[in-house]
XYZ file of C-alpha atoms in Angstrom:
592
model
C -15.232 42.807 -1.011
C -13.931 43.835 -4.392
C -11.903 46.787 -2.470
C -10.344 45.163 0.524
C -6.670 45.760 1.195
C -5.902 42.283 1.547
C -5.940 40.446 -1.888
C -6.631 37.028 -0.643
C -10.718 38.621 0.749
C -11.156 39.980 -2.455
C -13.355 37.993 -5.111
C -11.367 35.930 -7.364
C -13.815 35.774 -10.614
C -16.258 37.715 -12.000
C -18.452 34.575 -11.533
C -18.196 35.539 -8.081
C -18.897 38.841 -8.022
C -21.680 37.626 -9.844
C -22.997 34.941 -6.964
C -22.474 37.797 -4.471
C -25.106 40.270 -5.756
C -28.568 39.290 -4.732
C -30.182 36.540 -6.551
C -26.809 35.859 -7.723
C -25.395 32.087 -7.125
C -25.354 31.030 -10.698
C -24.350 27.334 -9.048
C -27.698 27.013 -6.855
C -29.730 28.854 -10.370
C -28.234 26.169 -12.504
C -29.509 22.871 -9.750
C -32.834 24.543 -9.590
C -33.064 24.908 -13.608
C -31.952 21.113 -13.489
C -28.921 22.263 -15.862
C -25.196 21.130 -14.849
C -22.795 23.875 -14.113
C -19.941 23.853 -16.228
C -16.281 23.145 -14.419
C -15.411 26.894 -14.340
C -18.756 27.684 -12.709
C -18.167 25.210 -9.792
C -14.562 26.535 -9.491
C -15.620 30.201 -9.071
C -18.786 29.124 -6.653
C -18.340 29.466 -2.839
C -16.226 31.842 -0.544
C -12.399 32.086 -0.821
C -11.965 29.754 2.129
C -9.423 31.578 3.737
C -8.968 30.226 7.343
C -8.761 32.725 10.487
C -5.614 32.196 12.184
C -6.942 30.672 15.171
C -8.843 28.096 13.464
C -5.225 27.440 11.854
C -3.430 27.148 14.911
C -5.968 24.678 15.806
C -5.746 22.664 12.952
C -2.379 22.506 13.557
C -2.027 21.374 17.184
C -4.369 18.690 16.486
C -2.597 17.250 13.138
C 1.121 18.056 15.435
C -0.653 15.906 18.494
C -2.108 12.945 15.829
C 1.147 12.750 14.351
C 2.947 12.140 17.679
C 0.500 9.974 18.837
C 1.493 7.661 15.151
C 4.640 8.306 15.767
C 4.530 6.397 19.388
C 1.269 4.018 18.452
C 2.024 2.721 14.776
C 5.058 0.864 15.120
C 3.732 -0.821 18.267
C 1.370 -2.367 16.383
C 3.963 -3.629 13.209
C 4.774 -6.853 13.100
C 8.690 -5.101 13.625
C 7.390 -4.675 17.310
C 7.181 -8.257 17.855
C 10.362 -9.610 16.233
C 13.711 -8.228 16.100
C 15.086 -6.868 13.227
C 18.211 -5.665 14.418
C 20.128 -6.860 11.429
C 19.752 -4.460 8.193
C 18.227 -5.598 4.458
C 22.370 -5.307 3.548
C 23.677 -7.852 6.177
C 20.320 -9.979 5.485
C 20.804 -9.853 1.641
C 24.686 -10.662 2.372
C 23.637 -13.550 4.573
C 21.468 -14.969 1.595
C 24.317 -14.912 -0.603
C 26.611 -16.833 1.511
C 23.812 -19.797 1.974
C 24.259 -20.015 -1.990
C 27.378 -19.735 -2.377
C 27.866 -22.326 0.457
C 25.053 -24.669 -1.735
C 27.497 -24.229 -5.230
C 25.486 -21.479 -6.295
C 28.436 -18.565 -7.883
C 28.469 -14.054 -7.603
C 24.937 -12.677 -9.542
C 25.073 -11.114 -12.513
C 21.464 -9.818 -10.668
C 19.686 -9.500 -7.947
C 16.433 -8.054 -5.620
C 14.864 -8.528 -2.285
C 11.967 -7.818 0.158
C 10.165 -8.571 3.529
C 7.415 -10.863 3.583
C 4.997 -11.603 6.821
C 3.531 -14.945 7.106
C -0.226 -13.778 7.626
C -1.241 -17.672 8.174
C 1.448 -17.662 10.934
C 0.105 -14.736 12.887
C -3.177 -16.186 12.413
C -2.567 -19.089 13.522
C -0.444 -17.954 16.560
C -3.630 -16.134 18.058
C -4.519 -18.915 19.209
C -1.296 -21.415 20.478
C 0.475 -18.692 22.803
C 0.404 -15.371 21.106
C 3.960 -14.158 19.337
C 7.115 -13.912 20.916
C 10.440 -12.623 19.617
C 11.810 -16.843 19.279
C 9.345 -17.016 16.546
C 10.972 -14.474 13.872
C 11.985 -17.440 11.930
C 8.763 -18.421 11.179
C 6.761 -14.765 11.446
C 9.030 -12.640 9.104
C 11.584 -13.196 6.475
C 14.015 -11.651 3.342
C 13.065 -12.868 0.348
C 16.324 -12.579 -1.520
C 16.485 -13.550 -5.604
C 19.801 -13.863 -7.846
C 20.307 -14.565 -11.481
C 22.677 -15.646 -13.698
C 20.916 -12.665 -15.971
C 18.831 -9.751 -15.455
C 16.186 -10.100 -13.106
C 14.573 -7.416 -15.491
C 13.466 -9.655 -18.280
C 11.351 -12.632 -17.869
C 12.567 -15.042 -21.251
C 9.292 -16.890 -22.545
C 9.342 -19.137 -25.608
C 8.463 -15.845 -27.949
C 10.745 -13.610 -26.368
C 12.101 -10.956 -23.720
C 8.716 -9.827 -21.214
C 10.172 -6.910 -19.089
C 8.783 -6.114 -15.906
C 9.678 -2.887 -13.970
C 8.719 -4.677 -11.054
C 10.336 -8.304 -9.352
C 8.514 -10.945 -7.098
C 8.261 -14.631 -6.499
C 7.233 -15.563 -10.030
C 8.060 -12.321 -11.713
C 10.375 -13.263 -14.009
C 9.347 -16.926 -13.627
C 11.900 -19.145 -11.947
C 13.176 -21.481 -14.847
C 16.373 -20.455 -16.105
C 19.163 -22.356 -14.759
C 21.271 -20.326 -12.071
C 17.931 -18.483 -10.445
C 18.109 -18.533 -6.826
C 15.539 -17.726 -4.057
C 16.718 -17.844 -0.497
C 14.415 -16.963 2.614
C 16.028 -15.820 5.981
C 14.608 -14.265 8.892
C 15.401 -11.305 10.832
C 18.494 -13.878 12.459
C 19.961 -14.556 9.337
C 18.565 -18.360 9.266
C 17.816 -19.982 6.549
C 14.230 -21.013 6.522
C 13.506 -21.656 2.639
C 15.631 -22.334 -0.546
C 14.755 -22.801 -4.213
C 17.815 -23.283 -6.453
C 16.738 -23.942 -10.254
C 19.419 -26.857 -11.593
C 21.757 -26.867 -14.675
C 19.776 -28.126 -17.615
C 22.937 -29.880 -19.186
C 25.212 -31.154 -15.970
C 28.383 -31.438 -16.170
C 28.571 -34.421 -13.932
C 27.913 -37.981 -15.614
C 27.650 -41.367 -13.165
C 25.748 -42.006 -10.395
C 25.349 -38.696 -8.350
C 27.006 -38.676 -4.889
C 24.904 -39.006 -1.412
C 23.519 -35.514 -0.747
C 24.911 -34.230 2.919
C 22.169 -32.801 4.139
C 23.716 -31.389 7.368
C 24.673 -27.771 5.722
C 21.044 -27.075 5.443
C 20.587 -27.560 8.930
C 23.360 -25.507 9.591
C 22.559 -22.447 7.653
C 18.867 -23.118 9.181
C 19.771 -23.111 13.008
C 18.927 -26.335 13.326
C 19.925 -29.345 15.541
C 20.021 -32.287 12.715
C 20.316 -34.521 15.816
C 16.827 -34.006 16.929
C 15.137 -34.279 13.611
C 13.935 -38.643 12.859
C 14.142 -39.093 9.057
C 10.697 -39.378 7.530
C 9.263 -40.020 3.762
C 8.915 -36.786 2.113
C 5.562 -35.658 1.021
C 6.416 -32.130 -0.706
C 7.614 -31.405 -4.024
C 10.140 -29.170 -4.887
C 10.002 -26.389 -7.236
C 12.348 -27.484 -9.676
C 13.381 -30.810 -10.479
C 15.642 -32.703 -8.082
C 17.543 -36.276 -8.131
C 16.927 -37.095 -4.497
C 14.252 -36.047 -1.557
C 14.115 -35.966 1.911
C 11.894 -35.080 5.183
C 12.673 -34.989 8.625
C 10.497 -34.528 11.984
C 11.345 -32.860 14.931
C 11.104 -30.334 17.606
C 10.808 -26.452 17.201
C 13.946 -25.357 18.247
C 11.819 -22.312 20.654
C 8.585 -23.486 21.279
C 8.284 -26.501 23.058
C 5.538 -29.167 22.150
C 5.716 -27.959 18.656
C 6.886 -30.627 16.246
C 8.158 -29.251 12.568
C 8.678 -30.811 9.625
C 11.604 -30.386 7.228
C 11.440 -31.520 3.334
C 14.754 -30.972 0.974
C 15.896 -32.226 -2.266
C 19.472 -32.129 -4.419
C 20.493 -32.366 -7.797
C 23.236 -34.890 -8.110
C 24.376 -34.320 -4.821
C 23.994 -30.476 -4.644
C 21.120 -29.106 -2.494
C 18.382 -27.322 -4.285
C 15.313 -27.053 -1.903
C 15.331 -26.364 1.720
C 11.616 -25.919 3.207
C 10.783 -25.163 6.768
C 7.302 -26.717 7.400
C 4.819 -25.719 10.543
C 1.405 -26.626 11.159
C 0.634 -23.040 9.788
C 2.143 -23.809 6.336
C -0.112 -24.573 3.118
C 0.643 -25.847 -0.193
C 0.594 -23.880 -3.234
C -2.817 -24.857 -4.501
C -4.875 -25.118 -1.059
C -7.384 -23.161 -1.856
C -7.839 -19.982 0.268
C -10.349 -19.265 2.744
C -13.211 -17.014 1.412
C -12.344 -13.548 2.538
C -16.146 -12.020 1.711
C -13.809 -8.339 2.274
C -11.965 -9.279 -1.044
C -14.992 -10.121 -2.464
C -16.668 -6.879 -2.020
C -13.564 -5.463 -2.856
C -13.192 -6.950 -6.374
C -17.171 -6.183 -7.001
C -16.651 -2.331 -6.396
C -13.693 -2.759 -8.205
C -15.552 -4.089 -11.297
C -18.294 -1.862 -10.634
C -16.428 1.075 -10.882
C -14.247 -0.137 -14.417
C -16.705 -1.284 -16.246
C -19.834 0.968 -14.895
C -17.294 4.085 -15.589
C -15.942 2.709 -19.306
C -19.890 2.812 -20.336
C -20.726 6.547 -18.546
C -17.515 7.782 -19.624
C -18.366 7.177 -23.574
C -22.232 8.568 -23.134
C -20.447 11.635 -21.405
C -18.020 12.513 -23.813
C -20.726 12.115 -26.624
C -22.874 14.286 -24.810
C -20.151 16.755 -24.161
C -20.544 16.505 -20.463
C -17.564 15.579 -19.616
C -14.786 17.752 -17.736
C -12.392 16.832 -20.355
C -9.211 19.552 -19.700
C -9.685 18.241 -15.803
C -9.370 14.822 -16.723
C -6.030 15.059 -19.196
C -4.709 17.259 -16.321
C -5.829 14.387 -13.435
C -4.442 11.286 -16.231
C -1.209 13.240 -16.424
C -0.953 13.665 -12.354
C -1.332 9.740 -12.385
C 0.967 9.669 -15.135
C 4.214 11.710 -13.087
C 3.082 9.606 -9.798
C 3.398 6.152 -11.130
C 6.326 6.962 -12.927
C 7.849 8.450 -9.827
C 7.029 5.288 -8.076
C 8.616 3.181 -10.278
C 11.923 5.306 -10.824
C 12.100 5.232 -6.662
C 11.137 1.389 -6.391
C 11.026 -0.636 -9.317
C 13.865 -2.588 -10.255
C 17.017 -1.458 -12.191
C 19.602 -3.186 -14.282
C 22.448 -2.324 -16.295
C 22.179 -3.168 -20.305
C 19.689 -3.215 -23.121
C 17.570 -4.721 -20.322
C 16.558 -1.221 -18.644
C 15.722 0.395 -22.064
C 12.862 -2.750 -22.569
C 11.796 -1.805 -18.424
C 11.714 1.484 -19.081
C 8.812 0.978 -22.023
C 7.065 -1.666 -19.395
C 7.076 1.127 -16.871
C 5.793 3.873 -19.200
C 2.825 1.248 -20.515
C 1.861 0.810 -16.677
C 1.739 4.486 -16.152
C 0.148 5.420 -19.135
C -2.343 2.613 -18.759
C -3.208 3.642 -14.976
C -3.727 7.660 -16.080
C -5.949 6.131 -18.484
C -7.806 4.632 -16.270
C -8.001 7.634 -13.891
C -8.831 9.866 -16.886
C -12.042 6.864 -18.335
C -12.950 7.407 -14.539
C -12.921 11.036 -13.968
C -15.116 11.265 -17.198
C -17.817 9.065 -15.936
C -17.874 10.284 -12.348
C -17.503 13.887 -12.297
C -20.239 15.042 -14.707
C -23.059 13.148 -12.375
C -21.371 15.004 -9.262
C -21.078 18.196 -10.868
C -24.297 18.069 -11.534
C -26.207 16.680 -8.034
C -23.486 17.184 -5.659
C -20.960 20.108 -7.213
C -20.177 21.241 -3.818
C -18.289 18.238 -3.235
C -16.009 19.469 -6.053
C -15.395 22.744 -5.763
C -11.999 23.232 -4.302
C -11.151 19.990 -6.360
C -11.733 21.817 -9.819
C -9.757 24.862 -8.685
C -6.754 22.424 -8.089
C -6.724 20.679 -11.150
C -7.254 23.738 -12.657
C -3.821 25.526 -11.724
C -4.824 27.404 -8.832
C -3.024 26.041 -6.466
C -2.173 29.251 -4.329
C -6.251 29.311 -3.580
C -7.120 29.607 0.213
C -9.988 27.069 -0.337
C -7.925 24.942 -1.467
C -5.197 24.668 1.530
C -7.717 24.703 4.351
C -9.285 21.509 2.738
C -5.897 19.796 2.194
C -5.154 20.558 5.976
C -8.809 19.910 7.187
C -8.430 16.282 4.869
C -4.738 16.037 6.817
C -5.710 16.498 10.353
C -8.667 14.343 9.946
C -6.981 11.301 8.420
C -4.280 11.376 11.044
C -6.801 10.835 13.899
C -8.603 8.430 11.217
C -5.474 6.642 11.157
C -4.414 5.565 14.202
C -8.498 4.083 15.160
C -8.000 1.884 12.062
C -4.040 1.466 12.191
C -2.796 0.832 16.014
C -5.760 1.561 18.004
C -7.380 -1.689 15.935
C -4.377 -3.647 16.975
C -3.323 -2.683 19.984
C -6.719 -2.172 22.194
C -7.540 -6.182 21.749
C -4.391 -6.476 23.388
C -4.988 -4.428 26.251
C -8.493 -5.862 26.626
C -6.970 -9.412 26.669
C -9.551 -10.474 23.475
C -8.427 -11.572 19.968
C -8.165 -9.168 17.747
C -6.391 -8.551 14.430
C -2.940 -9.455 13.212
C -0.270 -6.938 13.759
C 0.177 -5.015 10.638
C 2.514 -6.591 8.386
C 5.983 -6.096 7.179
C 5.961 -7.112 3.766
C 7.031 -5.974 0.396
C 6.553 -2.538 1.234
C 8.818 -2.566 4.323
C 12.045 0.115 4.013
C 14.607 -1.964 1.952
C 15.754 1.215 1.057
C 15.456 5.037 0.869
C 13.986 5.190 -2.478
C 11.466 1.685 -2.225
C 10.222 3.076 1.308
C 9.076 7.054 -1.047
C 7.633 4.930 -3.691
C 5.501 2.792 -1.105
C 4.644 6.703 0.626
C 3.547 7.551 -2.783
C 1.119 4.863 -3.801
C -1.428 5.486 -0.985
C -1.708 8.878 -2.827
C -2.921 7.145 -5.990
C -4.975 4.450 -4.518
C -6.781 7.389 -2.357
C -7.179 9.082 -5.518
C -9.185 6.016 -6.839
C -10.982 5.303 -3.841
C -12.524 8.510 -3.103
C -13.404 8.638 -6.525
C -15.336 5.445 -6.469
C -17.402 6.523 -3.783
C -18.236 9.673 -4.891
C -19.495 7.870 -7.459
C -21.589 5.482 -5.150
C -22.387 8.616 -3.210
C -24.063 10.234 -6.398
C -26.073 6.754 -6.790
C -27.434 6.727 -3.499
C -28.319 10.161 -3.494
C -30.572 9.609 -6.579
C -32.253 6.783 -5.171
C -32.544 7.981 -1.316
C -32.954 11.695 -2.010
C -31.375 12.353 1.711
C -27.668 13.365 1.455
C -26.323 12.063 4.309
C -28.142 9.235 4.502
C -26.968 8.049 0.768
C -23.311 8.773 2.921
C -24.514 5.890 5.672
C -25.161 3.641 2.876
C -21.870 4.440 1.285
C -20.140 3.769 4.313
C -21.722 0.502 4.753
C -20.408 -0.562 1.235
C -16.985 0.712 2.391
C -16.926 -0.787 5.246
C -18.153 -3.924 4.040
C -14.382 -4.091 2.361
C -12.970 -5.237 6.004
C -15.876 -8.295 6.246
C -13.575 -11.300 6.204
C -10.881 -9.609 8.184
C -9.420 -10.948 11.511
C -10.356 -9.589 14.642
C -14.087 -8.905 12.624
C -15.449 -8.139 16.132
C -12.869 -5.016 16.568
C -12.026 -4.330 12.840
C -15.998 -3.649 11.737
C -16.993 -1.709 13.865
C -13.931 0.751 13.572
C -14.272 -0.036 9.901
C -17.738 1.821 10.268
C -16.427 4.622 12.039
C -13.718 5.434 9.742
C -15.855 5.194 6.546
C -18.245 7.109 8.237
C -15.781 9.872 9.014
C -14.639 9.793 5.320
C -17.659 10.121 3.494
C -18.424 13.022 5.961
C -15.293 14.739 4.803
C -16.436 14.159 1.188
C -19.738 15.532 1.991
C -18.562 18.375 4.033
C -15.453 19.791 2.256
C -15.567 17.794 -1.109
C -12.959 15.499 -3.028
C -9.534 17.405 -2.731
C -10.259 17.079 1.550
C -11.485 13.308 0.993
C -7.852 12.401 -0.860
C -5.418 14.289 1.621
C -8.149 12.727 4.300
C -7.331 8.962 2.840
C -3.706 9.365 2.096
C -2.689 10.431 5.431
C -4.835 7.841 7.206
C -2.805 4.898 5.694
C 0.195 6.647 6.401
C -0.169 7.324 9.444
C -1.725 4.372 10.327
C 1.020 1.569 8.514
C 3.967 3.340 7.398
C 5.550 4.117 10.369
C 7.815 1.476 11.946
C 10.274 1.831 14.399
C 10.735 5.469 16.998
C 14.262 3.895 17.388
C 16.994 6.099 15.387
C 19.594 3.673 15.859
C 16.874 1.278 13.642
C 17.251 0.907 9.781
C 13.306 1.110 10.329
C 13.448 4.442 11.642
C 13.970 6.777 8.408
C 11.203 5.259 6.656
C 8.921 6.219 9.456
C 10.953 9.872 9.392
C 10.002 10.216 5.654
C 6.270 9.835 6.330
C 5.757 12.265 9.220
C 8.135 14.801 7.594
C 6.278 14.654 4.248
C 2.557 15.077 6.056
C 4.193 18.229 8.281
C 5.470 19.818 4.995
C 2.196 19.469 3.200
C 0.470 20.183 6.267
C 2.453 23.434 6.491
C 1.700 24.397 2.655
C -1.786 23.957 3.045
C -2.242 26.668 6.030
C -0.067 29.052 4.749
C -2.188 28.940 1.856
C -5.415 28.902 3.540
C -4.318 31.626 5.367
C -4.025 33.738 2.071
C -1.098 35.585 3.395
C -1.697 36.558 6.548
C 0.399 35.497 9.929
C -0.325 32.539 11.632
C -0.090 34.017 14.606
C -2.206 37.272 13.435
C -3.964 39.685 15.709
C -6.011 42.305 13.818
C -6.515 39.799 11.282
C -8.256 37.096 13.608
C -11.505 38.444 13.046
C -11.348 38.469 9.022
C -10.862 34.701 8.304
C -13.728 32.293 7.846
């Protein structure tokens, strides 16, 4: 081996040279002693991984056929399938602005939007004639928020709290001059919030409200609605209420409420009310998946802050693989939020930009506390698991092993993806049984170019912590059951308990099963770096994609997925390959 022409067959370490002579796998010595094998030991066990052509090609043709299949399958089972969203985030946004300026409401000095879905909507629509394209005012809308300020800073009674990030109560509505409009996909107006003047310029009694605008801007036949005596607050303080009664304007037998309220005359609530709708503080159905959720969550923070110190003080821990993971979290969330978060012009941006490096430094850190606790137990039950892992984070990127795992964890979380993404939806239908929602459209929906790469990137980091977590639980189960795989059936129980609360439970657990099943075999089988690609892929493939339309604003979002899972794809076997042609002859026989 140490002679062959081809550089990428030869042995890439002395270590292995070493594990090929006989008696010589220093990895398997070091489990038998009970010892743990140092990082560079696991990274120079095993073969070089380099894939035969053939099993490339293969590879290939079944990661090209998942990714059509996503392609065609995924957007069918968006929310964007059932309601029309023919007008763009731009006319939307510009449609919001007119409602204010139309309720007395001036130009922003600052502004951001997003999608939301109505979950409770969907839910309840299971079950009173399934969706329907008349619905979109009540299924989807744009959030749109303005300012007489920066959006950036949220002003407390100590001082300026920046936030890279904006949402409903992020900064909190209370200066005077914040706006929050909802339309749907029609450009209706379906909720407003308008925060009043604290010193009003007006003095006297305050002037009837006309309330007929709002129904205007709302689509809405004021003629049809009885006056009734309001029963919901506003947001913000108002001078005058009112509530109305009436039809839905597309499904008949539906009867909807409307509540408003003005400030000396001007309007400064609008809220469209359906049997669907809950107040603020109604407490939430138990969802038993969050649940389990939260207690992994907690499991894994505080379990990992306690291993993570005995480690290090035992000098166990992989501590030049952890910096190197911490800083990989580090350029990711950073990336994330130069692509999505929020900008403004000023002094503001300089007090985001330290909020955004305090996020991103505080999530490497918590990468790097859990890489220290995890990895030393796996190195030392399971290091197989974590072999072409440690040869990544060390720098060797160009290694064979390492780009037939990132392609085996690619093709496999494809096909992963579309049982849990549109196969979960969209086989209920078919069957004519209730199933789960359609996937929703929400904040991470393509508002533009550089939200829809950050929202690509962030199932990279949450795989990242996932897979971690259960090779943690995997190491666990291991020591109690002795059995590897079947510590992997109870990990996949645990996983898929996650999805317990979830609608459709009938359809979404059992699929649940199957596709934490398939991960933790990919964990088992080809180890960490295979698990992440494996995870990553499966929720983009699965939820990203929205529209096969190119005429659609939808449709580059969906573009930017597939394209960035084909280029990856396409690194990863011509480095497995270790140099030779894909479509090889001689060399067939030579690859593993």
């Amino acid at each position: 081996r140490c002679i062959e022409k081809d550089p990428g067959r030869r042995p890439s370490s002395a270590a292995q040279v070493a594990a090929a002579l006989p008696g010589g796998d220093p990895l398997a010595a070091a489990i038998a002693a009970g010892e743990t094998p140092s990082p560079e030991m696991v990274a120079a066990a095993g073969q070089t991984g380099a894939l035969a052509p053939s099993r490339a090609r293969g590879l290939l043709i079944v990661l090209a056929a998942g990714l059509v299949l996503a392609f065609v399958l995924t957007p069918r089972a968006n929310i964007a399938a059932f309601v029309p969203l023919d007008k763009s985030p731009e006319v939307l946004r510009e449609r919001a602005r007119e409602i204010l300026l139309a309720a007395g409401i001036g130009r922003p000095a600052d502004s951001a939007s997003w999608f939301r879905t109505d979950d409770r909507f969907l839910i309840w629509a299971q079950g009173h004639g399934g969706l329907n394209s008349d619905l979109s005012r009540d299924a989807v809308a744009l959030v749109y928020r303005q300012a007489a300020s920066s959006l950036g800073t949220a002003l407390g009674e100590t001082g300026p709290y920046p936030s890279p990030y904006v949402d409903a109560l992020n900064p909190p509505p209370i200066e005077p001059g914040m706006a929050e409009v909802w339309v749907d996909p029609r450009g209706r107006l379906v909720r407003l919030s308008i925060v009043p003047p604290q010193l009003p310029k007006e003095s006297g009694t305050p002037p009837e409200t006309d309330w007929s605008p709002l129904f205007r801007e709302a689509g809405l036949d004021m003629s049809r609605f009885t006056a009734v005596l309001p029963s919901w607050s506003p947001r913000n303080f108002a001078t005058a209420r009112a509530a109305w009664e009436g039809p839905h304007p597309e499904r008949q037998g539906l009867t909807m409420r409307v509540e408003a309220a003005s400030f000396r005359g001007r309007p400064v609530s609008f809220l469209w009310i359906g049997p669907w709708t809950k107040a603020a503080e109604t407490p939430a159905a138990g969802d038993a998946g969050n649940v389990a959720f939260e207690v992994l969550l907690l499991v894994f923070l505080l379990g990992g802050a306690y291993l993570a110190r005995r480690n290090v003080r035992a000098g166990r821990g992989d501590r030049r693989g952890a910096i190197r993971l911490g800083a990989v979290i580090f350029i990711l969330q950073g990336a994330m939020w130069i692509l999505g978060g929020h900008h403004v012009k000023g002094t503001d941006e300089g007090w985001i930009l330290i909020e955004a490096f305090c996020n991103a430094a505080g999530m490497a850190i918590g990468f790097w506390l859990l890489y220290l606790a995890i990895e030393p137990f796996a190195r030392r039950r399971w290091p197989q698991m974590l072999i072409s892992w440690t040869r990544a984070l060390s720098g060797t990127g160009r290694d064979p092993l390492v780009g037939r795992d990132v392609l085996i964890g690619l093709t496999a979380g494809v096909a992963t993806g579309l049982i849990m993404g549109p196969i979960r939806v969209l086989l209920p239908m078919k069957l004519g049984i209730q199933g789960p929602t359609p996937h929703f459209f929400d904040i991470a929906a393509p508002v533009s170019p550089g939200r829809a790469i950050a929202f690509l990137l962030s199932p990279v980091e949450y795989a990242g912590f996932w897979v971690l977590g259960l090779v943690f639980l995997l190491v666990l189960a291991r020591a109690v059951v002795r059995s590897g795989w079947f510590a992997g059936f109870v990990v996949a129980l645990i996983a898929a308990s996650t999805f317990l609360g979830a609608t459709g439970i009938a359809i979404t657990l059992p699929l649940a099963l199957l596709s934490a099943g398939l991960l933790v075999a990919v964990t088992v089988r080809f180890g960490v770096l295979s698990a992440v690609a494996f995870e990553s892929s499966r929720r983009i493939a699965g939820y990203y994609i929205y529209s096969t339309d190119p005429s659609s604003w939808t449709f580059y979002a969906g573009m930017i997925a597939v394209a960035g899972i084909a280029a990856l794809a396409w690194w990863a076997t011509r480095t497995a390959l270790a140099g030779r042609p894909l479509f090889g002859t001689m060399e067939e026989a030579g690859g593993s």
